[in-house]
CSV table of C-alpha atoms and ligand atoms in Angstrom, one decimal:
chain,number,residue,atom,x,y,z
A,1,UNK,CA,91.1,201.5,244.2
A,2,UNK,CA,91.4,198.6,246.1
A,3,UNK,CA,90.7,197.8,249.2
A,4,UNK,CA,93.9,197.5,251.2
A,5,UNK,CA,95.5,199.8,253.6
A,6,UNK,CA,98.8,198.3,254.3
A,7,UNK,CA,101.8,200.8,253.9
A,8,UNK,CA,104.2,201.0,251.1
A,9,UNK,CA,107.0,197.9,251.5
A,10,UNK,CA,110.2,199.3,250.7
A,11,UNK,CA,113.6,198.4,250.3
A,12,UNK,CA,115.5,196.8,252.6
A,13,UNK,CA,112.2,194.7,253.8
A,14,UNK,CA,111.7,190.8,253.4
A,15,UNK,CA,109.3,190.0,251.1
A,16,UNK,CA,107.8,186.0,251.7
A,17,UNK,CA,107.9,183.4,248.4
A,18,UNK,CA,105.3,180.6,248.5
A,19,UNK,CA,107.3,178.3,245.9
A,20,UNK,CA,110.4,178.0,244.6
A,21,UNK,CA,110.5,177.1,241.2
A,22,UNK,CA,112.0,179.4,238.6
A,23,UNK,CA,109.8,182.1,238.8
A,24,UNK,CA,110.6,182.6,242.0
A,25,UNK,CA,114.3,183.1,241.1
A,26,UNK,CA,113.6,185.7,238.5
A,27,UNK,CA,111.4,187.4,241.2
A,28,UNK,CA,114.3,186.5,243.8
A,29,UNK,CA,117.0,188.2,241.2
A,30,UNK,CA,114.5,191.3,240.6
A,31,UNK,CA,114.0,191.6,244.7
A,32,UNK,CA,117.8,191.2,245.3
A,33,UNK,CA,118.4,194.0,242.8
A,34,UNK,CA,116.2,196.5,244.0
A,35,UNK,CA,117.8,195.6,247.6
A,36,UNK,CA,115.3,193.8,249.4
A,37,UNK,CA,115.4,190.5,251.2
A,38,UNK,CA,113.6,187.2,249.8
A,39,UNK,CA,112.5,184.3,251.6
A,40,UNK,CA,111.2,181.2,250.3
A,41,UNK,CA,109.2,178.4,251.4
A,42,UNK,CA,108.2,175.1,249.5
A,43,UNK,CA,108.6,171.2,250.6
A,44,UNK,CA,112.4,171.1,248.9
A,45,UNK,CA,115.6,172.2,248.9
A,46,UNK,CA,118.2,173.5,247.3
A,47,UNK,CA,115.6,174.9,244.7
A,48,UNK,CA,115.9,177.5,241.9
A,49,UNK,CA,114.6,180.1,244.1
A,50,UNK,CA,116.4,179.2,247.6
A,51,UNK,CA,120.2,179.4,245.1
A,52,UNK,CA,119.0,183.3,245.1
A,53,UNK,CA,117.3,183.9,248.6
A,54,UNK,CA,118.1,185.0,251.6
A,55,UNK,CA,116.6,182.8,253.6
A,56,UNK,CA,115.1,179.0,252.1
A,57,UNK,CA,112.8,177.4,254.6
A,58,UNK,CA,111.8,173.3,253.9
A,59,UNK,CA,108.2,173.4,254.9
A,60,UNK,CA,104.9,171.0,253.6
A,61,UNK,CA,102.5,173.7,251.7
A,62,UNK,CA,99.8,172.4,254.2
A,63,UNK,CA,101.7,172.8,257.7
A,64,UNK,CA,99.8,176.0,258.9
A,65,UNK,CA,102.6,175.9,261.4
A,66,UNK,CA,105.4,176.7,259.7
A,67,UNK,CA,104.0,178.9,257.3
A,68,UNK,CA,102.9,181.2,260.0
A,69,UNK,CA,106.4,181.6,261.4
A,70,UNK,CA,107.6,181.9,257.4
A,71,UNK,CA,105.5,184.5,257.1
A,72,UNK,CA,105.6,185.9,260.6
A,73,UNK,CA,109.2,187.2,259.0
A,74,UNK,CA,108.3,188.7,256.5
A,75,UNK,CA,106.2,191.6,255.2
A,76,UNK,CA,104.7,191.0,252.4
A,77,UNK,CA,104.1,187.3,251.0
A,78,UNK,CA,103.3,186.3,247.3
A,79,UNK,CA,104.2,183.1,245.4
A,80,UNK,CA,105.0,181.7,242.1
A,81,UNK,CA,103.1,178.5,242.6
A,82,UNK,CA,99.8,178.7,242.4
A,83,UNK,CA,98.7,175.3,243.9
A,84,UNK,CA,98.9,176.4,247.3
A,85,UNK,CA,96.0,174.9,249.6
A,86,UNK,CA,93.5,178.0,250.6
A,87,UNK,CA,94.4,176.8,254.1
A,88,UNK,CA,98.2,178.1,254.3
A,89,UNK,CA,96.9,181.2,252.1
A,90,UNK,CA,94.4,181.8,255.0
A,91,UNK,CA,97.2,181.2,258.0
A,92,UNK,CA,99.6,183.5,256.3
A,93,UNK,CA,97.2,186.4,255.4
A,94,UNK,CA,96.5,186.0,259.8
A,95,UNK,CA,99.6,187.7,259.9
A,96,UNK,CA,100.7,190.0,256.8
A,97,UNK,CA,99.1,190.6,253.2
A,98,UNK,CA,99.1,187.8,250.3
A,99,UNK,CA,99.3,189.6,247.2
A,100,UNK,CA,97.6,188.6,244.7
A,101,UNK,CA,95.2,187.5,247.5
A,102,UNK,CA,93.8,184.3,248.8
A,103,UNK,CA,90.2,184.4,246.5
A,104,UNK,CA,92.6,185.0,243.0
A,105,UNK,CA,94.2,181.9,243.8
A,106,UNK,CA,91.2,180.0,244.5
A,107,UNK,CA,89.6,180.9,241.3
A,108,UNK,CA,93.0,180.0,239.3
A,109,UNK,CA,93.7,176.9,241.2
A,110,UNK,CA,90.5,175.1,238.9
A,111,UNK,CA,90.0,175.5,235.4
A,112,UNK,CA,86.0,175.0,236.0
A,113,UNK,CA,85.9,177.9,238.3
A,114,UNK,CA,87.8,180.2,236.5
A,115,UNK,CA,86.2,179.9,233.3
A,116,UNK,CA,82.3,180.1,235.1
A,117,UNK,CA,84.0,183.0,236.4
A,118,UNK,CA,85.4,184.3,233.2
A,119,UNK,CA,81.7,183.7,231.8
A,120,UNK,CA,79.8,184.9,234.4
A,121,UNK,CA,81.7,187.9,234.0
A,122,UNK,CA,81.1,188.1,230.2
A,123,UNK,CA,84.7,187.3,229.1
A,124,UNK,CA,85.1,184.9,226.2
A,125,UNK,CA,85.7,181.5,227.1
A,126,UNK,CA,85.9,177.8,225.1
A,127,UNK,CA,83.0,176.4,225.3
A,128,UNK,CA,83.2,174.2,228.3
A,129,UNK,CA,81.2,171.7,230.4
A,130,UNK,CA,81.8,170.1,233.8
A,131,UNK,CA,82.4,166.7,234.3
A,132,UNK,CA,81.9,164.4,237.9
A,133,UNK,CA,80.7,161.5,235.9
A,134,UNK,CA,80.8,159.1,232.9
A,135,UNK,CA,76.9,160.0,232.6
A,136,UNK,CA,78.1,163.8,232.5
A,137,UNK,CA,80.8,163.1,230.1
A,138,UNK,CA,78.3,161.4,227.6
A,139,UNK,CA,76.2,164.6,228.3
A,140,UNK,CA,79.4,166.9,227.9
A,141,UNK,CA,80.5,165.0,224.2
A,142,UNK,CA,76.7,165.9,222.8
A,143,UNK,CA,76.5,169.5,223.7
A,144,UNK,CA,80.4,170.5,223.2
A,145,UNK,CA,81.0,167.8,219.8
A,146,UNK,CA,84.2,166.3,218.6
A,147,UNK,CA,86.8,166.9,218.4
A,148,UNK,CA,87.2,168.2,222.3
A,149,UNK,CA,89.6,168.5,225.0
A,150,UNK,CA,89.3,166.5,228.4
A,151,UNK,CA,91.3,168.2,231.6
A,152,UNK,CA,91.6,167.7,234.8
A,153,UNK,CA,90.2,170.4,236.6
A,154,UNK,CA,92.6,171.1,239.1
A,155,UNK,CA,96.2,171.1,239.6
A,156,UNK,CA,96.3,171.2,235.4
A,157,UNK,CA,99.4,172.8,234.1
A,158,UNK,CA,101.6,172.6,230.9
A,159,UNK,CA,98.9,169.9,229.4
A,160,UNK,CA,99.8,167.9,232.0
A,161,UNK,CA,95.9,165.7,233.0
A,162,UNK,CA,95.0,166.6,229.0
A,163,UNK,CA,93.5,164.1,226.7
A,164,UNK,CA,92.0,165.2,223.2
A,165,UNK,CA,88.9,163.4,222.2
A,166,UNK,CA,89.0,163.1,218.5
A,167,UNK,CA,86.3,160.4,217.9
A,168,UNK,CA,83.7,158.2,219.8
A,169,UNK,CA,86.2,155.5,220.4
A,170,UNK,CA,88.3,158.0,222.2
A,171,UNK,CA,84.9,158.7,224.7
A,172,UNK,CA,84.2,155.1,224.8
A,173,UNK,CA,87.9,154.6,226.2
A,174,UNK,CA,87.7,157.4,229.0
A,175,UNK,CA,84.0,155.8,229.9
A,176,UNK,CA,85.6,152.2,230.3
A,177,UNK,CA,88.7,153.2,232.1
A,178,UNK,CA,86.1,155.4,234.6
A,179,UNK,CA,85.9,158.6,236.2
A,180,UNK,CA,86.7,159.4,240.0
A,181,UNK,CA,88.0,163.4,239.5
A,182,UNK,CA,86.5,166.5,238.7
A,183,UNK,CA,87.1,167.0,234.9
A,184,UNK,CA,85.8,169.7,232.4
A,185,UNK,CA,85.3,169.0,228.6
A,186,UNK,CA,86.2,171.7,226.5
A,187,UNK,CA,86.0,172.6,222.8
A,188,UNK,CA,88.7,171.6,220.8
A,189,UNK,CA,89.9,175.2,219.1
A,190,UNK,CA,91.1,175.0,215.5
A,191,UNK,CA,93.1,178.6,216.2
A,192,UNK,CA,95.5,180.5,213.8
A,193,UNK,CA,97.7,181.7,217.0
A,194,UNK,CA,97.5,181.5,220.8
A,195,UNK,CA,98.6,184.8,222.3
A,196,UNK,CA,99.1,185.9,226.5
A,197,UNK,CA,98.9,189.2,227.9
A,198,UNK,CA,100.7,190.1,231.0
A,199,UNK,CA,99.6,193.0,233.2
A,200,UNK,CA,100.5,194.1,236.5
A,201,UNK,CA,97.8,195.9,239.0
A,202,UNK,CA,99.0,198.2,242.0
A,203,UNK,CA,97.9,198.6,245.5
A,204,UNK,CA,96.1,201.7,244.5
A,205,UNK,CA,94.7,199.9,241.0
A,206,UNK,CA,97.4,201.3,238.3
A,207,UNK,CA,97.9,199.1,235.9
A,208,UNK,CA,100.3,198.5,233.2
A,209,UNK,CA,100.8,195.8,230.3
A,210,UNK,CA,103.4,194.4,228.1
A,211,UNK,CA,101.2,194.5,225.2
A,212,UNK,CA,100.8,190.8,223.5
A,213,UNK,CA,102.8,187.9,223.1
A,214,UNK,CA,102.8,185.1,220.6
A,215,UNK,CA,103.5,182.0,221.7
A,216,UNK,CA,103.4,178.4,220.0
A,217,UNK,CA,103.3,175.5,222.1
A,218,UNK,CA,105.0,171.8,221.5
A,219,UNK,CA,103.7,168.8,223.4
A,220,UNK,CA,101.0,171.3,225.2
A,221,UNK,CA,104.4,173.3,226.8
A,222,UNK,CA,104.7,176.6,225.6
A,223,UNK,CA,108.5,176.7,223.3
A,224,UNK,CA,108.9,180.3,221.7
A,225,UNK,CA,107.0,183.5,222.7
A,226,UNK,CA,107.6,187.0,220.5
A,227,UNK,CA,106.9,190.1,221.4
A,228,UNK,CA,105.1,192.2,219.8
A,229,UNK,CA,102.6,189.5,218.6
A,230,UNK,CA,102.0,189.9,214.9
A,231,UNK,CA,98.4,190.3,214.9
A,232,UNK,CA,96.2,193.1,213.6
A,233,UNK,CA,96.2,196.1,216.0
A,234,UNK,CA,92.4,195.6,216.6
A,235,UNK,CA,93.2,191.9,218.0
A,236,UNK,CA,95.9,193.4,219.9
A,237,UNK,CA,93.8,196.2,221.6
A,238,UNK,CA,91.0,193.8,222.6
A,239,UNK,CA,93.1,191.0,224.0
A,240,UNK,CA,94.6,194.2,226.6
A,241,UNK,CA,91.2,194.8,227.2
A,242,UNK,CA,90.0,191.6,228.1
A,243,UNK,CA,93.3,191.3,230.3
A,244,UNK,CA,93.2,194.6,231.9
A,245,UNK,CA,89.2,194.0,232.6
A,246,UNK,CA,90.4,190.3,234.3
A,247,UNK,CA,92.6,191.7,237.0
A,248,UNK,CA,90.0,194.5,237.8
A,249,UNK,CA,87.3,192.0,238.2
A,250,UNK,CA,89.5,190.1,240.3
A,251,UNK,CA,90.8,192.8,242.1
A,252,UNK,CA,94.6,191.3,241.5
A,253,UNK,CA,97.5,192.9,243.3
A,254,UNK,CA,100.2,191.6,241.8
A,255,UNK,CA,100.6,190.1,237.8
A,256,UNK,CA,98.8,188.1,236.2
A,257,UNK,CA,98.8,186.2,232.9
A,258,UNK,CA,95.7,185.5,230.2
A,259,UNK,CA,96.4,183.3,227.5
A,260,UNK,CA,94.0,183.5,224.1
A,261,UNK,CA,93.3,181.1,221.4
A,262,UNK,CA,92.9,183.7,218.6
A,263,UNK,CA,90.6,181.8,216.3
A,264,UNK,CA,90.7,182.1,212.1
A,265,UNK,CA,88.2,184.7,211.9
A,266,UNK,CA,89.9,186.8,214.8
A,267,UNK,CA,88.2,186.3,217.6
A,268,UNK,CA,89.5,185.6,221.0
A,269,UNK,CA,88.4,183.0,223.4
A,270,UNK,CA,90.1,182.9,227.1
A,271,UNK,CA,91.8,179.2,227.7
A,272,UNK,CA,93.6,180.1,230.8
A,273,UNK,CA,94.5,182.2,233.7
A,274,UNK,CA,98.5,182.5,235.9
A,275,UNK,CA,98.3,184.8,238.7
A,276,UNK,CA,101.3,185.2,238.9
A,277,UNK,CA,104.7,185.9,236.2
A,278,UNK,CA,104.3,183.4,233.3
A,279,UNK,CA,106.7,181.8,231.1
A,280,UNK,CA,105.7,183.6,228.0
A,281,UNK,CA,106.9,187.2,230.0
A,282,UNK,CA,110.0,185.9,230.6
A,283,UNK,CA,111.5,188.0,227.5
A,284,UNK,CA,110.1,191.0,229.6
A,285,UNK,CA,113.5,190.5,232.0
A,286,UNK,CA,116.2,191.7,228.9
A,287,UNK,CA,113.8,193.1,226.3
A,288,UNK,CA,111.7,195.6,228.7
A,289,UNK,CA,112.4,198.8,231.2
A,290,UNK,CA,110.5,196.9,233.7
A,291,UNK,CA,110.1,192.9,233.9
A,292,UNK,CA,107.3,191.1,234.8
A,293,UNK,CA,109.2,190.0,237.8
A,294,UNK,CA,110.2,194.0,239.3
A,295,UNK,CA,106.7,194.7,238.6
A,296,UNK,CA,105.1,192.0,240.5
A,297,UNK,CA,107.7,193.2,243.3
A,298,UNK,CA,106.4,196.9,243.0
A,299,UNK,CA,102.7,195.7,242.7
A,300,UNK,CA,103.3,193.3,246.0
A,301,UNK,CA,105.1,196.0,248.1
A,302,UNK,CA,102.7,198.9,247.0
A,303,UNK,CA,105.2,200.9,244.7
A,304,UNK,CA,104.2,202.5,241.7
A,305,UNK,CA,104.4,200.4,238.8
A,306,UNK,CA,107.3,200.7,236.3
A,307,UNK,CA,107.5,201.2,232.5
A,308,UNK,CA,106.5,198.4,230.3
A,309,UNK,CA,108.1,199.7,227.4
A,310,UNK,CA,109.6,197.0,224.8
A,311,UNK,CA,113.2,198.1,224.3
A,312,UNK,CA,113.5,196.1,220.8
A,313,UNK,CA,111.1,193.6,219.2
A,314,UNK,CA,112.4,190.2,221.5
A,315,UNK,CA,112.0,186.4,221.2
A,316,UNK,CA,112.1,183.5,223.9
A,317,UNK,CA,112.8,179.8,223.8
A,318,UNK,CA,112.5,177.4,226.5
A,319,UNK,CA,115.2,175.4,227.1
A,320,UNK,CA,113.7,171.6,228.0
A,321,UNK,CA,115.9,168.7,230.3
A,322,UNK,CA,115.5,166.9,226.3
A,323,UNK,CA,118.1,169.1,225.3
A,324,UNK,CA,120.7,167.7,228.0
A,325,UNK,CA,119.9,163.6,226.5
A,326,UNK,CA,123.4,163.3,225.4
A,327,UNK,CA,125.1,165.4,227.9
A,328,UNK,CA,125.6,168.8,229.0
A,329,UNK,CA,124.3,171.6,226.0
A,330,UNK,CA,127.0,173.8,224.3
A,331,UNK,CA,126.6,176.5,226.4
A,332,UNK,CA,129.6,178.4,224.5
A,333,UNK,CA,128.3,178.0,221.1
A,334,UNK,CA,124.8,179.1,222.4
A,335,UNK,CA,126.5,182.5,223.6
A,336,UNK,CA,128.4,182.3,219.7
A,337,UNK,CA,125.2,184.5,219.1
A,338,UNK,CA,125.9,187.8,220.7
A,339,UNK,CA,122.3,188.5,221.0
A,340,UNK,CA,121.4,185.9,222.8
A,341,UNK,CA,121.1,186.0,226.6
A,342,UNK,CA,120.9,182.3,228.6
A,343,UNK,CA,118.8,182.0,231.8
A,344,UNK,CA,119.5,178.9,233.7
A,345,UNK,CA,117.2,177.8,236.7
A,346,UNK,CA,119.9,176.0,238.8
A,347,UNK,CA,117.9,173.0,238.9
A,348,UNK,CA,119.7,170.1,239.6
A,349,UNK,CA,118.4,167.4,237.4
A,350,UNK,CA,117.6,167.1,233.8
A,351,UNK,CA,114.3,165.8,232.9
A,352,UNK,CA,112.8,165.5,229.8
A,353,UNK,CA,109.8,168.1,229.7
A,354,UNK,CA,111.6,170.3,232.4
A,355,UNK,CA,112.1,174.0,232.3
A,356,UNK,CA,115.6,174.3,232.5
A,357,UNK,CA,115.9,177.7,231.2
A,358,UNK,CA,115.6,179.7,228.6
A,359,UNK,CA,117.2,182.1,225.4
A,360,UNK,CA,116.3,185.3,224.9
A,361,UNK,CA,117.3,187.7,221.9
A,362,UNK,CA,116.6,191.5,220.9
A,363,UNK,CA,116.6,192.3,217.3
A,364,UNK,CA,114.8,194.4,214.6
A,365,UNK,CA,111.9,192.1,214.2
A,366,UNK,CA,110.4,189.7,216.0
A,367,UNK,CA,110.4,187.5,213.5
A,368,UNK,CA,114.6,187.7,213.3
A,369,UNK,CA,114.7,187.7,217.1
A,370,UNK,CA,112.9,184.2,216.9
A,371,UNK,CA,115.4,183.0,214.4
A,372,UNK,CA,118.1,184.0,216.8
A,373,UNK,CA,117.1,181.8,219.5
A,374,UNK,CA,115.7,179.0,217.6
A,375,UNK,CA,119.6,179.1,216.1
A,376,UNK,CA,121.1,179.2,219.8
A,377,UNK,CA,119.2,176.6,220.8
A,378,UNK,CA,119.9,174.1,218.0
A,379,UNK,CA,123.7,175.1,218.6
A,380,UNK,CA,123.5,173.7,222.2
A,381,UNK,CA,122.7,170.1,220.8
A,382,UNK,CA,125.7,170.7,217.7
B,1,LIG,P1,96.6,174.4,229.0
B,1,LIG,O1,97.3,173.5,230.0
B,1,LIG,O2,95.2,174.4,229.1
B,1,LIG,O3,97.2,175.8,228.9
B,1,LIG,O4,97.0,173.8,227.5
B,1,LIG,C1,98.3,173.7,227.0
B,1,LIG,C2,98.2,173.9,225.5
B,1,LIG,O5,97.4,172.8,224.9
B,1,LIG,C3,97.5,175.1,225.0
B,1,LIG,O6,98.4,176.2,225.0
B,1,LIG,C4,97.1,174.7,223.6
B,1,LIG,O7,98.2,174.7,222.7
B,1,LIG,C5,96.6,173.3,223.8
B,1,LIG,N1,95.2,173.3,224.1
B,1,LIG,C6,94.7,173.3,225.4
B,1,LIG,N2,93.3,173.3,225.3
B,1,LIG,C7,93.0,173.4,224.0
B,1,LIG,C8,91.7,173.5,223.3
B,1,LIG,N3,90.5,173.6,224.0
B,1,LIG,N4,91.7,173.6,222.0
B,1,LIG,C9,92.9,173.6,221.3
B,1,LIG,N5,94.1,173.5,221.9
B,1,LIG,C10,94.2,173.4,223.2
């Protein structure tokens, strides 16, 4: 059970977004349906969540002001941005419960805390070692080896503050250039598949998972995600285990992600936790009775949680601001494929490495279902 003895949210209430990025439109979309009332707050405008709220306030993340009187209007605030400063968490929870709540975020926020958390807790974890210094990185390279993996240990997303070490020259670089940030080293994983689990924890400590998704990155940002993963059930059952035993420990209210390197002789190492909806449950929205987005509603207003069941064997592809280089995609030859679903964020500008949106199919296999999409997707660029 957890601790909390807030009552049940239901519909008709307004529930708070800290963010307002594209998760928070799918959550927006999921709230809308179920006929509650969204706010969001986040420094811009016209963003993919505020298109869907009710109500889109322009606010900086750090102004304990306004976020008071965002979520003095609410009653019940979560986000879909995890880089929130502990300070606004703090201000809002003054006034009505943050799920997941302030000390999830603070652990997910660094990648040094959350894995000394995931090993002090005996979850697998890369082998990792924190670095302040060029003294420490020298330290790091001769207990972790080469090849290895240099990150940023905050505010690290998508690959984004990455640099792989592959040989001394590559050390020698970083140690000219200098350090002045926290940074962790980590073991550079030669895995056969990297998989996520999402799961969902209730106000009163139900729990329920999608079961496991493959995913396989490009450039460090995740491209096409299957469910059910194709690895042996044994794999499967651990890596629910490992998930399931993450959002206990951290007492999550809410969803949260874990995604695995699953290494050549099967085992699973931990690279990284999302409180929150991730990317690679986006499939969850057509393919499942419940999406990770209603169920991170029902978790966040106290409702029970909803069936996870996987209507047919699915597939997702992201859909990058690369796609839109020579102009605007072929939306109609994308739906050409009956299967196929398109999600659009509503963002306003192309970039190359943005999430746009994304595909999604249903089929008999996964395997077909990632054919599908990877087929709609080369049809938007001809
Ligand atoms: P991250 O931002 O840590 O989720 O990293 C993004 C992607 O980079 C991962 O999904 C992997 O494909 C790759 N990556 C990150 N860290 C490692 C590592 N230690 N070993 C191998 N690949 C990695």
């Amino acid at each position: 059970m957890t601790n909390d003895s807030f009552p049940i949210v239901l519909p008709g209430a307004t529930i708070g977004v800290l963010g307002s990025g594209q998760l928070g439109r799918m959550f927006a979309i999921a709230a809308r349906r179920m006929g509650y009332r969204v706010h969001t707050f986040s420094p811009e405008g016209d963003t993919p969540t505020g298109q869907v709220a009710d109500v889109e306030i322009i606010g900086q993340y750090d102004d304990l002001e306004a976020v008071r009187k965002f979520a003095s209007n609410v009653s019940v605030v979560t986000f879909e941005f995890e880089n929130v400063p502990s300070a606004s968490v703090d201000a809002a929870t003054e006034l009505v419960p943050v799920r997941p709540g302030g000390g999830v975020l603070h652990i997910a926020q660094n990648r040094l805390r959350e894995k000394t958390f995931l090993a002090r807790n005996g979850f697998p974890v890369t082998p990792f070692v924190a670095v302040r210094s060029v003294d420490d990185l020298e330290a790091a390279v001769e207990t972790i080896g080469l090849p290895a993996v240099l990150k940023t240990a905050g505010f690290g997303y998508d690959g984004k503050g990455q640099t792989k070490l592959r040989k001394p020259e590559d050390v020698a670089a970083v140690v000219e250039a200098g350090i002045d940030e926290e940074l962790i080293l980590e073991g550079f994983i030669d895995f056969a598949c990297e998989l996520s689990v999402v799961a969902a924890r209730g106000v009163d400590g139900a729990c329920a998972d999608w079961g496991v998704f493959e995913n396989v990155h490009a450039n460090h940002v995740l491209d096409v995600s299957v469910a059910p993963a194709g690895v042996p059930p044994e794999i499967a059952a651990e890596a629910v285990r490992i998930a399931r035993g993450v959002l206990e420990t951290l007492d999550v209210v809410g969803v949260l992600c874990v995604e695995f390197f699953c290494t050549r002789d099967g085992k699973l190492l931990v690279n990284e936790l999302a409180p929150r909806p991730h990317n690679s449950g986006h499939l969850t929205f057509d393919a499942c009775v419940t999406s990770q987005f209603e169920q991170q509603l029902r978790a966040v207003c106290g409702l029970p949680l909803g069936s996870t069941e996987l209507l047919r064997p699915a597939a997702m592809a992201n859909l990058l601001g690369d796609l839109w280089a020579k102009g605007e995609p072929d939306w109609a030859a994308a739906c050409g494929i009956p299967e196929v679903k398109v999600h659009l964020y509503g963002k306003l500008r192309p970039k190359p490495g943005r999430k746009m949106g994304h595909l999604t199919a249903l089929a008999e296999s996964p395997e077909a279902a990632a054919r599908l999409v990877i087929e709609a997707r080369a049809r938007l660029t001809g």
